[in-house]
PDB file of C-alpha atoms in Angstrom:
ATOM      1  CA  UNK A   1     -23.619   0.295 -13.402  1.00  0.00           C
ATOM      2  CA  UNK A   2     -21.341  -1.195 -15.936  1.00  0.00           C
ATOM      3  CA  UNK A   3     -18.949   1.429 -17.809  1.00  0.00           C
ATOM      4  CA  UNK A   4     -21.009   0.518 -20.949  1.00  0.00           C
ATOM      5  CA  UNK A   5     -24.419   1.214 -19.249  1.00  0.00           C
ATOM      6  CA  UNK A   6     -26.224  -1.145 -19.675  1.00  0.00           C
ATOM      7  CA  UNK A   7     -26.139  -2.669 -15.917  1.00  0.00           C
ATOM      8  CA  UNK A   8     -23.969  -5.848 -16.527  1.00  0.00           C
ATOM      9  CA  UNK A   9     -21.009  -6.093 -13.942  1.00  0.00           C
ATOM     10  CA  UNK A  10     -18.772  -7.722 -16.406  1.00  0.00           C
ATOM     11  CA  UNK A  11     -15.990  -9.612 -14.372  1.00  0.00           C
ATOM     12  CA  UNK A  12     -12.537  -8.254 -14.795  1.00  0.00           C
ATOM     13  CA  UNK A  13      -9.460  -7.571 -12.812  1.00  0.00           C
ATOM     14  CA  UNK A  14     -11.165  -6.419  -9.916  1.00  0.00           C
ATOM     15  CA  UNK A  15     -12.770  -9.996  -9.076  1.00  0.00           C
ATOM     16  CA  UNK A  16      -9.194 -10.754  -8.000  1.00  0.00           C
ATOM     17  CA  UNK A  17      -8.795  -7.610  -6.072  1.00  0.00           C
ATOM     18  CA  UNK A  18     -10.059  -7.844  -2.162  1.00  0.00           C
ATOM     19  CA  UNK A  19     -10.320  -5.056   0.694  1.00  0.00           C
ATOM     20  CA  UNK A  20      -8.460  -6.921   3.834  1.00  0.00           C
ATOM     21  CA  UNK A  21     -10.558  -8.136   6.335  1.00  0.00           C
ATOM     22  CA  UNK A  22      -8.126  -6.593   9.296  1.00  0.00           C
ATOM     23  CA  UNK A  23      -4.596  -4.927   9.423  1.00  0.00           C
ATOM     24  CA  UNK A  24      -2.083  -5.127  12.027  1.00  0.00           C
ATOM     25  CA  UNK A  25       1.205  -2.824  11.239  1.00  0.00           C
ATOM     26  CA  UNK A  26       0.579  -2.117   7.825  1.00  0.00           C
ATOM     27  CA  UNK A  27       0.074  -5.839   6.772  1.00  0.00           C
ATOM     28  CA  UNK A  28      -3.140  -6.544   5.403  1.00  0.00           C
ATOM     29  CA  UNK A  29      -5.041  -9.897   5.458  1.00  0.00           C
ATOM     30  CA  UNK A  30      -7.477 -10.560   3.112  1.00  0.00           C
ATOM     31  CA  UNK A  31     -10.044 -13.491   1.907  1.00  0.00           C
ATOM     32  CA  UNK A  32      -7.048 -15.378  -0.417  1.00  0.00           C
ATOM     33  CA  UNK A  33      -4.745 -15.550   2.547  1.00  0.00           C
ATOM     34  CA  UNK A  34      -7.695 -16.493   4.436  1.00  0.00           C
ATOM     35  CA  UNK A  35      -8.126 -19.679   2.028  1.00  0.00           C
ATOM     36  CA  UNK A  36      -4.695 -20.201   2.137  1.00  0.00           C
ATOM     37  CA  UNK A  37      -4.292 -20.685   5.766  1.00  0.00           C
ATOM     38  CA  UNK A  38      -7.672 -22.634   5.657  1.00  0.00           C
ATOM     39  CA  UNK A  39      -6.132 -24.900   3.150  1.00  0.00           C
ATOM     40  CA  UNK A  40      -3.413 -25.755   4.955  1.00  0.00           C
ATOM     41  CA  UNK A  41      -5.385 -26.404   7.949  1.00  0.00           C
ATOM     42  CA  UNK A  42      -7.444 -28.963   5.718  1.00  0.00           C
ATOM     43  CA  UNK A  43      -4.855 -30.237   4.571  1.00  0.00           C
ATOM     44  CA  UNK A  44      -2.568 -31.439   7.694  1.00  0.00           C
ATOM     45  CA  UNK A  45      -6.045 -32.023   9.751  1.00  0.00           C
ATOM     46  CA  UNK A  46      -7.017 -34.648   6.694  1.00  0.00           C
ATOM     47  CA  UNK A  47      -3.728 -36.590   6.767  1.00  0.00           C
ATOM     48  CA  UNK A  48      -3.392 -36.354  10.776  1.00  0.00           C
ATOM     49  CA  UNK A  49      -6.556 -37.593  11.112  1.00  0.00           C
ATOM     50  CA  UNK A  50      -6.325 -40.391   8.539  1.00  0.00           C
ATOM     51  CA  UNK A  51      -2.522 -41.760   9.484  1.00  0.00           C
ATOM     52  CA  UNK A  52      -2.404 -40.124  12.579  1.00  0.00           C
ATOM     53  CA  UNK A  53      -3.719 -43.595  14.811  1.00  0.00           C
ATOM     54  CA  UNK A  54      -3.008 -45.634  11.593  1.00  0.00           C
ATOM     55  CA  UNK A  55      -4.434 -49.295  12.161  1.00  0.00           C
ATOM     56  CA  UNK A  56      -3.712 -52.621  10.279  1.00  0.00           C
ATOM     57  CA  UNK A  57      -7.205 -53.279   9.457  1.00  0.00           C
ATOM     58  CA  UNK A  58      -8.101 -49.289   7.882  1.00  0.00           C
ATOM     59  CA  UNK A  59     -11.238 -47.270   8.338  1.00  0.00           C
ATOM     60  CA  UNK A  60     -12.920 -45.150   5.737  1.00  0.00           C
ATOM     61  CA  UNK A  61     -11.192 -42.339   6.454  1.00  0.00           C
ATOM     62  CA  UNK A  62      -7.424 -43.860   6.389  1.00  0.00           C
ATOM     63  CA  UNK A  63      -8.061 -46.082   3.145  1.00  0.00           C
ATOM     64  CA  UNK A  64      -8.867 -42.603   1.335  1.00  0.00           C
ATOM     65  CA  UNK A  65      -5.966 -40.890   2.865  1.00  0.00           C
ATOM     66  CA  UNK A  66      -3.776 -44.021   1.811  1.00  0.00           C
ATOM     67  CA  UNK A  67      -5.208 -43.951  -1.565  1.00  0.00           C
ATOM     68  CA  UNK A  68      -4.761 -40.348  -2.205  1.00  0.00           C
ATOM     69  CA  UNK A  69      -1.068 -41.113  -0.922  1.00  0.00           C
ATOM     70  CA  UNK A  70      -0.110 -43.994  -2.900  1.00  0.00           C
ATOM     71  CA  UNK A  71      -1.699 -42.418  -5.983  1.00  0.00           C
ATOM     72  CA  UNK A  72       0.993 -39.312  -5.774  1.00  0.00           C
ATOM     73  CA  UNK A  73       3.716 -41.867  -5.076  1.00  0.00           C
ATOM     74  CA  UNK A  74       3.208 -44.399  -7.726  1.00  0.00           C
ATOM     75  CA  UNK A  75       1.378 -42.453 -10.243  1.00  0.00           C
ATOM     76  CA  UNK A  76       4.071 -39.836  -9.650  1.00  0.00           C
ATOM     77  CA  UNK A  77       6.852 -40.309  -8.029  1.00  0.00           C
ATOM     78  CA  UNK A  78       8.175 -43.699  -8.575  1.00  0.00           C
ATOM     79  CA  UNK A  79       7.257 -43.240 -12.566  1.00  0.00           C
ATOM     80  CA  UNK A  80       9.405 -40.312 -13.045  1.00  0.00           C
ATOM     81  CA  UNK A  81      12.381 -40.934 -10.127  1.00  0.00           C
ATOM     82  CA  UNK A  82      11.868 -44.234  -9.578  1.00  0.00           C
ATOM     83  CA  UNK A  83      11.209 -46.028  -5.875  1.00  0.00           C
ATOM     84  CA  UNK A  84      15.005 -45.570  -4.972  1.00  0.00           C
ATOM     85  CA  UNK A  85      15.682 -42.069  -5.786  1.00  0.00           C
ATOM     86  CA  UNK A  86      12.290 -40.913  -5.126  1.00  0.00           C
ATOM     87  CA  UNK A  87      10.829 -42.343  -2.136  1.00  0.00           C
ATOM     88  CA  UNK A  88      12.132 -39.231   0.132  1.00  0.00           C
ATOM     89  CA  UNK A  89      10.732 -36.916  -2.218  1.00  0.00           C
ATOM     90  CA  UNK A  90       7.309 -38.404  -1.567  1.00  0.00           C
ATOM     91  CA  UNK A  91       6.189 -36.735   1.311  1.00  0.00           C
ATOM     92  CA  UNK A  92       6.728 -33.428  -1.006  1.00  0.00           C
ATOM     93  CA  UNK A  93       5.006 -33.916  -3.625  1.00  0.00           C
ATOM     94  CA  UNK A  94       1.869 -35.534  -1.611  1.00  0.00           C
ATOM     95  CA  UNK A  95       1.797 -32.127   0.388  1.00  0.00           C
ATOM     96  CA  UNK A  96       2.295 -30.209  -2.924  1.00  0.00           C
ATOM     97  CA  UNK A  97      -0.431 -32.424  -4.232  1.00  0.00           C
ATOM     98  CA  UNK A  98      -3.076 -32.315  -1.564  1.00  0.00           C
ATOM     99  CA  UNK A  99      -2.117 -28.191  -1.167  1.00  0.00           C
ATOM    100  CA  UNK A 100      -2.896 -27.273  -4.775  1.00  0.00           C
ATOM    101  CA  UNK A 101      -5.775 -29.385  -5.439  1.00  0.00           C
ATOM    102  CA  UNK A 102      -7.846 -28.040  -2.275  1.00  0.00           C
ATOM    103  CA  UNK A 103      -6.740 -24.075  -3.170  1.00  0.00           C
ATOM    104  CA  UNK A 104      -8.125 -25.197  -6.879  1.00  0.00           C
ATOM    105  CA  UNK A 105     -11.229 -26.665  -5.224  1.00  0.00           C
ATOM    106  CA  UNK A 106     -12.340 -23.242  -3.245  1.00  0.00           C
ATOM    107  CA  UNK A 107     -13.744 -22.128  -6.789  1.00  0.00           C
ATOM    108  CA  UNK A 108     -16.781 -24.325  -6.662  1.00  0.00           C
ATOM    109  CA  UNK A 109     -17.228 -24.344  -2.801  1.00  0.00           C
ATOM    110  CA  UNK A 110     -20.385 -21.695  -1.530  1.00  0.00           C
ATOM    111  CA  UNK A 111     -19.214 -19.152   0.027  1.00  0.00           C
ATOM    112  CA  UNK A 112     -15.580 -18.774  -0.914  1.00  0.00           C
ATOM    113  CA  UNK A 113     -16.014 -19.088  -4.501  1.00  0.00           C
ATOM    114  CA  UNK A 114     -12.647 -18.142  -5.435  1.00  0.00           C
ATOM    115  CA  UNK A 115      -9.149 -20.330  -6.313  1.00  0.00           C
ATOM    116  CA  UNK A 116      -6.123 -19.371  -4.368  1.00  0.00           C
ATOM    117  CA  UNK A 117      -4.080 -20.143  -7.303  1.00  0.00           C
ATOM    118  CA  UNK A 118      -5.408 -17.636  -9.224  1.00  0.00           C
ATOM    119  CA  UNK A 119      -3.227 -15.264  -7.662  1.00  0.00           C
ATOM    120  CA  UNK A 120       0.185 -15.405  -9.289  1.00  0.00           C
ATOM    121  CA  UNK A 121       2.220 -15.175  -5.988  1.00  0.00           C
ATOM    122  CA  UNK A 122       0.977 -18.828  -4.445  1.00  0.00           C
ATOM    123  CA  UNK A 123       1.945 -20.557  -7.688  1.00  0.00           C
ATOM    124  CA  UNK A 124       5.368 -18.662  -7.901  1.00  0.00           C
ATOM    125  CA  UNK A 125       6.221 -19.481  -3.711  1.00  0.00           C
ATOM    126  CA  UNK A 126       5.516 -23.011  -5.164  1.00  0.00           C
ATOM    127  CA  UNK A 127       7.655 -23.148  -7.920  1.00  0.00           C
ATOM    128  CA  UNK A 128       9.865 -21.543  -6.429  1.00  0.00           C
ATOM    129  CA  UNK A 129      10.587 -24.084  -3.565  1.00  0.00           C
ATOM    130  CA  UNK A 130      11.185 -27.052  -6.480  1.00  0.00           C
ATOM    131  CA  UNK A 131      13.388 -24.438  -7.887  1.00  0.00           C
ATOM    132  CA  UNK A 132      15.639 -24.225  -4.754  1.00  0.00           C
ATOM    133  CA  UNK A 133      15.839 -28.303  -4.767  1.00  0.00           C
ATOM    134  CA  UNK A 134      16.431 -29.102  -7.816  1.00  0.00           C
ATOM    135  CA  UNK A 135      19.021 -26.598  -8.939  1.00  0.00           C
ATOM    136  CA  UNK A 136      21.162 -26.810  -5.741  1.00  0.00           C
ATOM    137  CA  UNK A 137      20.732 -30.656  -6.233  1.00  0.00           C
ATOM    138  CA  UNK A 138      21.826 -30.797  -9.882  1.00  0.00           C
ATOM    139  CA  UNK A 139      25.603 -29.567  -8.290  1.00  0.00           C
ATOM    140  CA  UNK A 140      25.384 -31.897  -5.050  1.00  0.00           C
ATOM    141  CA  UNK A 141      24.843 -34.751  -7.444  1.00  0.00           C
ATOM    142  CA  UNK A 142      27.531 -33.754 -10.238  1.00  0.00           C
ATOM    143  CA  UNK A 143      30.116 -30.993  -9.359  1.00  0.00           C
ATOM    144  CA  UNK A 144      29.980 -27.872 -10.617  1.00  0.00           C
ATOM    145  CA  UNK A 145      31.321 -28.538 -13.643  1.00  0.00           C
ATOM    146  CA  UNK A 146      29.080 -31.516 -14.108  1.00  0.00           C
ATOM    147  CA  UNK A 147      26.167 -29.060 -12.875  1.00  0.00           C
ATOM    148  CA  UNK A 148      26.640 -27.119 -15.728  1.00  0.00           C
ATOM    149  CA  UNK A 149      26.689 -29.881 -18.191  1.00  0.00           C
ATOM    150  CA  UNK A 150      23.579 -31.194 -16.768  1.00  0.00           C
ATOM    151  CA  UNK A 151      21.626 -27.773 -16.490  1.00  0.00           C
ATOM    152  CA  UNK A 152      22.908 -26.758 -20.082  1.00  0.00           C
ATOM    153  CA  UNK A 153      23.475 -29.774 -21.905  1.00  0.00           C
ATOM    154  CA  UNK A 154      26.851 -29.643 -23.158  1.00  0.00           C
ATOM    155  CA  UNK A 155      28.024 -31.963 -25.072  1.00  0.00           C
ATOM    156  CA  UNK A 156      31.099 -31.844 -27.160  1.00  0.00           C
ATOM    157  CA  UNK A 157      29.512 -34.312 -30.014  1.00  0.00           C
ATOM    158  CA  UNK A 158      27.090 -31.251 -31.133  1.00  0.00           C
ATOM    159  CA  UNK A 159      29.795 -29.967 -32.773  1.00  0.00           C
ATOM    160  CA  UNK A 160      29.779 -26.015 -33.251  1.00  0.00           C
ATOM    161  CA  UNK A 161      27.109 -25.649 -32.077  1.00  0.00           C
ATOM    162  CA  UNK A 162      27.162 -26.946 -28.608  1.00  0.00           C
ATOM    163  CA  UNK A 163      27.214 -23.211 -27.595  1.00  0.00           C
ATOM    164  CA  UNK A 164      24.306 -22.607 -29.184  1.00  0.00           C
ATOM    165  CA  UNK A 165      22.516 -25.526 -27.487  1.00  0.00           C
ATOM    166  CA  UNK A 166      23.983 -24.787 -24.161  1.00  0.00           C
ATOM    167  CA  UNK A 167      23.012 -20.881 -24.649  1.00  0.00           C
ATOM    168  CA  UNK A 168      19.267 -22.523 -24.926  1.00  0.00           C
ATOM    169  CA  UNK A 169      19.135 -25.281 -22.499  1.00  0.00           C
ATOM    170  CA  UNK A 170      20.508 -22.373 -19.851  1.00  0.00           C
ATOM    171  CA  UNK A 171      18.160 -20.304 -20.205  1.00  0.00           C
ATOM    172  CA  UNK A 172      15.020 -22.728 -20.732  1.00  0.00           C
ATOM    173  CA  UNK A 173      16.384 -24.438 -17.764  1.00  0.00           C
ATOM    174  CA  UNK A 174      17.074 -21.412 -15.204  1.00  0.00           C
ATOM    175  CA  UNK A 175      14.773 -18.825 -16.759  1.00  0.00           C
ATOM    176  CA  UNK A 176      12.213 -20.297 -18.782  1.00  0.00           C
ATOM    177  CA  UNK A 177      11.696 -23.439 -16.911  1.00  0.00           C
ATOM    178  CA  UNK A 178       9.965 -22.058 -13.098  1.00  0.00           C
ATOM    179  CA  UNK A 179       8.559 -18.845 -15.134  1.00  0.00           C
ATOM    180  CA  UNK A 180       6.343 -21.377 -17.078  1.00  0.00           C
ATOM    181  CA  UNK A 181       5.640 -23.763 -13.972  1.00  0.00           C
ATOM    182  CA  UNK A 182       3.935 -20.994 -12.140  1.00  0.00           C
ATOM    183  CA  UNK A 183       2.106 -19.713 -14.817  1.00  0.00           C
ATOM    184  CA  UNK A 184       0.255 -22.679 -16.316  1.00  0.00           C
ATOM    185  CA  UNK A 185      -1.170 -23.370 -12.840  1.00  0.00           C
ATOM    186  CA  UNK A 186      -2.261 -19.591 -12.200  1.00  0.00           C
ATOM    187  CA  UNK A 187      -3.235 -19.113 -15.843  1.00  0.00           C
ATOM    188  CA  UNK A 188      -5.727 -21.979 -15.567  1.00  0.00           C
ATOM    189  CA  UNK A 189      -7.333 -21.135 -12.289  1.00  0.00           C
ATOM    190  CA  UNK A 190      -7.425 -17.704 -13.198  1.00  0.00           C
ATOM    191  CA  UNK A 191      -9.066 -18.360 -16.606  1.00  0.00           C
ATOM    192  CA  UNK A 192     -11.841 -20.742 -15.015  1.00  0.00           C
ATOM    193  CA  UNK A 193     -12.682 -18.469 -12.512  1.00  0.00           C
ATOM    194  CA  UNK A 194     -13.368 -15.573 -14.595  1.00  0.00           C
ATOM    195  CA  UNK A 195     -15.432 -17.764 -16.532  1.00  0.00           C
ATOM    196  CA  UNK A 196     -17.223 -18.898 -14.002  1.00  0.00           C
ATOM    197  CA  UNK A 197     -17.989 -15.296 -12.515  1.00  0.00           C
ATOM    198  CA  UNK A 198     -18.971 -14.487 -16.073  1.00  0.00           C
ATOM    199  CA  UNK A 199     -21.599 -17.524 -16.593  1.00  0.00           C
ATOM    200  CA  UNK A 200     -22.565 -17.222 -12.665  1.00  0.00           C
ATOM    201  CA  UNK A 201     -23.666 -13.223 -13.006  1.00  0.00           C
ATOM    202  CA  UNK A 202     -24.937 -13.090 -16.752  1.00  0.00           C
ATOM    203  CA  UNK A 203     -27.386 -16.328 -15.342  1.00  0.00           C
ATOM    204  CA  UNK A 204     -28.459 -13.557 -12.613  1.00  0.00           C
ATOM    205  CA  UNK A 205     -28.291 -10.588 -14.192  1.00  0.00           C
ATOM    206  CA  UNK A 206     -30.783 -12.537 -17.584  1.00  0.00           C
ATOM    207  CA  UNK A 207     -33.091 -13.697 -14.931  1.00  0.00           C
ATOM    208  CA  UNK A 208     -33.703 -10.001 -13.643  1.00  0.00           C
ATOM    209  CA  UNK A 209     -34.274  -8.920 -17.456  1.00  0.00           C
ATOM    210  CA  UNK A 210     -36.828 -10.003 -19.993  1.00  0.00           C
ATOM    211  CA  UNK A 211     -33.893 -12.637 -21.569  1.00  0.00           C
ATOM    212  CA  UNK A 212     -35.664 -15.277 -19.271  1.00  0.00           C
ATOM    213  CA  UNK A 213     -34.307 -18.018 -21.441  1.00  0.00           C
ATOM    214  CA  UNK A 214     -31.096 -16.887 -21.600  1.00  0.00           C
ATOM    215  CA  UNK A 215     -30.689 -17.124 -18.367  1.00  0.00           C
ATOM    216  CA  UNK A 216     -31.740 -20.855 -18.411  1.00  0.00           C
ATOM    217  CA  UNK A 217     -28.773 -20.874 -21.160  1.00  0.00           C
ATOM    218  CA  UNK A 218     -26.207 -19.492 -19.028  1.00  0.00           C
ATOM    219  CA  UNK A 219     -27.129 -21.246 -16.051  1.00  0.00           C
ATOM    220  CA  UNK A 220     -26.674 -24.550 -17.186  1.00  0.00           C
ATOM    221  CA  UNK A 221     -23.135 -23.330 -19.352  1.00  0.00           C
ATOM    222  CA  UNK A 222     -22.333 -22.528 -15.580  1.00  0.00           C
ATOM    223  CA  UNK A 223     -23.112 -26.023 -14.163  1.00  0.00           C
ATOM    224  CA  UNK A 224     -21.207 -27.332 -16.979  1.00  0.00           C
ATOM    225  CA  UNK A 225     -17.985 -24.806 -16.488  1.00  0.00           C
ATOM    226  CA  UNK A 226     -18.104 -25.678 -12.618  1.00  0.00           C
ATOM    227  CA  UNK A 227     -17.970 -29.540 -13.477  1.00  0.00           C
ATOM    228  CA  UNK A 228     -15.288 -28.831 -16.187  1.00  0.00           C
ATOM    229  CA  UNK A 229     -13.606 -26.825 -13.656  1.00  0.00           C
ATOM    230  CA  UNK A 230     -13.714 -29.913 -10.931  1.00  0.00           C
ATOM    231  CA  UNK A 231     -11.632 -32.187 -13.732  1.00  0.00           C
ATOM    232  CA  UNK A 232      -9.374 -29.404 -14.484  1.00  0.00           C
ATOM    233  CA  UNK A 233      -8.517 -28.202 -10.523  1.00  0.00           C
ATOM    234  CA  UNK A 234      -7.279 -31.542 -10.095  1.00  0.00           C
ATOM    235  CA  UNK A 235      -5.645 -32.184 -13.125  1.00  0.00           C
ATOM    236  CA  UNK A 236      -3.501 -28.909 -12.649  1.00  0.00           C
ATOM    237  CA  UNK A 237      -2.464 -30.059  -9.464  1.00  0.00           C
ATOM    238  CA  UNK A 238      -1.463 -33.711 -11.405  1.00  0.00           C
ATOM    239  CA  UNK A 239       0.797 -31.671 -13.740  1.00  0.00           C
ATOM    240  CA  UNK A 240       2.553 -28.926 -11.140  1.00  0.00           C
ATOM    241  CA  UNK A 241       3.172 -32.083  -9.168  1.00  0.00           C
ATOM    242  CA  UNK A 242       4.693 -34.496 -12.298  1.00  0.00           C
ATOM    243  CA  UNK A 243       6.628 -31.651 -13.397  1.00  0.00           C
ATOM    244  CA  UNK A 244       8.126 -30.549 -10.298  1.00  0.00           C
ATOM    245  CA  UNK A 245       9.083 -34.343 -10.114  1.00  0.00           C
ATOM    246  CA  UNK A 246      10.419 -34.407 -13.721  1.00  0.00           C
ATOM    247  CA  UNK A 247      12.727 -31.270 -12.874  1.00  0.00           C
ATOM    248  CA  UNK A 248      13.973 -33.206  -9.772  1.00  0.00           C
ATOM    249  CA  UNK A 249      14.939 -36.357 -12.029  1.00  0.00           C
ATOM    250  CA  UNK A 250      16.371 -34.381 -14.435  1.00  0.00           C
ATOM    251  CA  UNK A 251      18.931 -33.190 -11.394  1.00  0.00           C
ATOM    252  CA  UNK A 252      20.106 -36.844 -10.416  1.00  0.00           C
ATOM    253  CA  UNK A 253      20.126 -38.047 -13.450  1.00  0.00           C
ATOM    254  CA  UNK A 254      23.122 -38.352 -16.075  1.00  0.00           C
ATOM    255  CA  UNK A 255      23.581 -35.044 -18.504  1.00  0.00           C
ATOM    256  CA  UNK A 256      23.236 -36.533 -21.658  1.00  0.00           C
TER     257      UNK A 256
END
C-alpha cells in the first residue's frame, strides 16, 4: 500500500534503487551494472560482427554498421573538427555513440525496462573521460599560457573587464561545462523513465479498479511516452556525442 492509502505504488526514488543480484567482498552487483556490461557486450559484438570480415561488396549487417559509422563521423565529427583534426577522434565518439544510445534503449526493451543512464554515475564516468582529453589537450596544443587563454578567454581588447570575462569563461569552462554534460543526459533518461513507470502502473493499477477507461487513457499515453522516449534515447546520445566533440574543437582551436 501506497503511503496515501489508497493502493497506488506511485514511482519515486526507489524505482532507481536495486537489491544486488550477488556480492563478492563487499562489492555488490546489481541489474544497472548488469545492463551496463550487457551493453558493452552489444556493442563490440555489433561492430565485430559487422567490420570484423569486412567485404567490398557489404551484407546487411555491415552496410548498417557502416551507416551507423559514417553517420557519427560526418554528421559529427567532421562538422564540428573537421576531417583533418577529427578523423582520430572518430573511433571515440562512434563508441560513445553506439554506448549511450543502447543504455538509453534498455527503457523500452521487456524485461529490463530500465535506462542505464538514469543513474548519475554512467553519465559522469562519461563526461568525465572527454573531460580528461580535452583539457589536457587545450595545453598540448597551446602552452600553458596559451591554455589559459583558450580555457578562459582572455583577451586584452575587453578592456577592464577581461577579468571579469576570464573569471566566467573559467569557471563555465572547468566547472560548469562537464557538471552540465552529465546531467542533461541523466536528467532526461531519468525523467522518461519515471514517466514511463508512472503511465505503465496507473494503466495496471485503473484496469484492476472500476476506472476501466482510464486505464485505456493511460495505456495509450504510455505507448505514446515509450515512442517519444525512442526519439529522445537517441537524440540524447546525438547531443552528449556533438558536445563532447564541440569541447574537443574548442581545445585545438585558436582562443579568440
Amino acid at each position: 500500500m501506497s503511503d496515501n492509502g489508497c493502493g497506488f505504488p506511485a514511482p519515486g526514488l526507489h524505482s532507481f534503487l536495486f537489491k544486488p543480484i550477488f556480492e563478492v567482498g563487499g562489492f555488490e552487483f546489481n541489474k544497472v551494472m548488469l545492463l551496463a556490461l550487457l551493453t558493452t557486450l552489444v556493442v563490440v559484438s555489433f561492430f565485430y560482427l559487422a567490420f570484423g570480415k569486412a567485404k567490398v561488396v557489404p551484407g546487411k549487417l555491415q552496410m548498417i554498421g557502416e551507416a551507423g559509422y559514417d553517420f557519427v563521423r560526418r554528421g559529427i565529427v567532421y562538422e564540428t573538427m573537421g576531417k583533418k583534426e577529427g578523423e582520430k577522434y572518430v573511433p571515440l565518439m562512434v563508441s560513445m555513440f553506439f554506448f549511450i544510445w543502447i543504455m538509453n534503449i534498455w527503457s523500452v526493451i521487456p524485461l529490463t525496462q530500465f535506462p542505464v543512464s538514469s543513474i548519475f554515475a554512467y553519465p559522469v564516468v562519461l563526461a568525465a573521460i572527454v573531460y580528461l582529453i580535452w583539457v589536457p589537450l587545450t595545453f598540448k596544443r597551446h602552452g600553458f599560457v596559451g591554455g589559459w587563454k583558450n580555457i578562459t578567454g582572455y583577451d586584452n581588447s575587453l578592456g577592464p573587464i577581461k577579468w571579469l570575462v576570464s573569471f566566467i569563461e573559467f569557471f563555465s569552462n572547468l566547472l560548469v561545462r562537464p557538471f552540465t554534460h552529465s546531467v542533461r543526459l541523466f536528467a532526461n533518461m531519468f525523467a522518461g523513465h519515471l514517466m514511463l513507470v508512472m503511465f505503465t502502473v496507473a494503466s495496471w493499477y485503473l484496469l484492476n479498479s472500476f476506472m476501466i477507461p482510464a486505464a485505456g487513457v493511460s495505456f495509450v499515453m504510455t505507448i505514446a511516452m515509450i515512442l517519444f522516449e525512442l526519439f529522445v534515447q537517441a537524440v540524447q546520445a546525438y547531443v552528449f556525442v556533438l558536445l563532447s566533440a564541440t569541447y574537443i574543437q574548442g581545445a585545438i582551436a585558436e582562443h579568440h
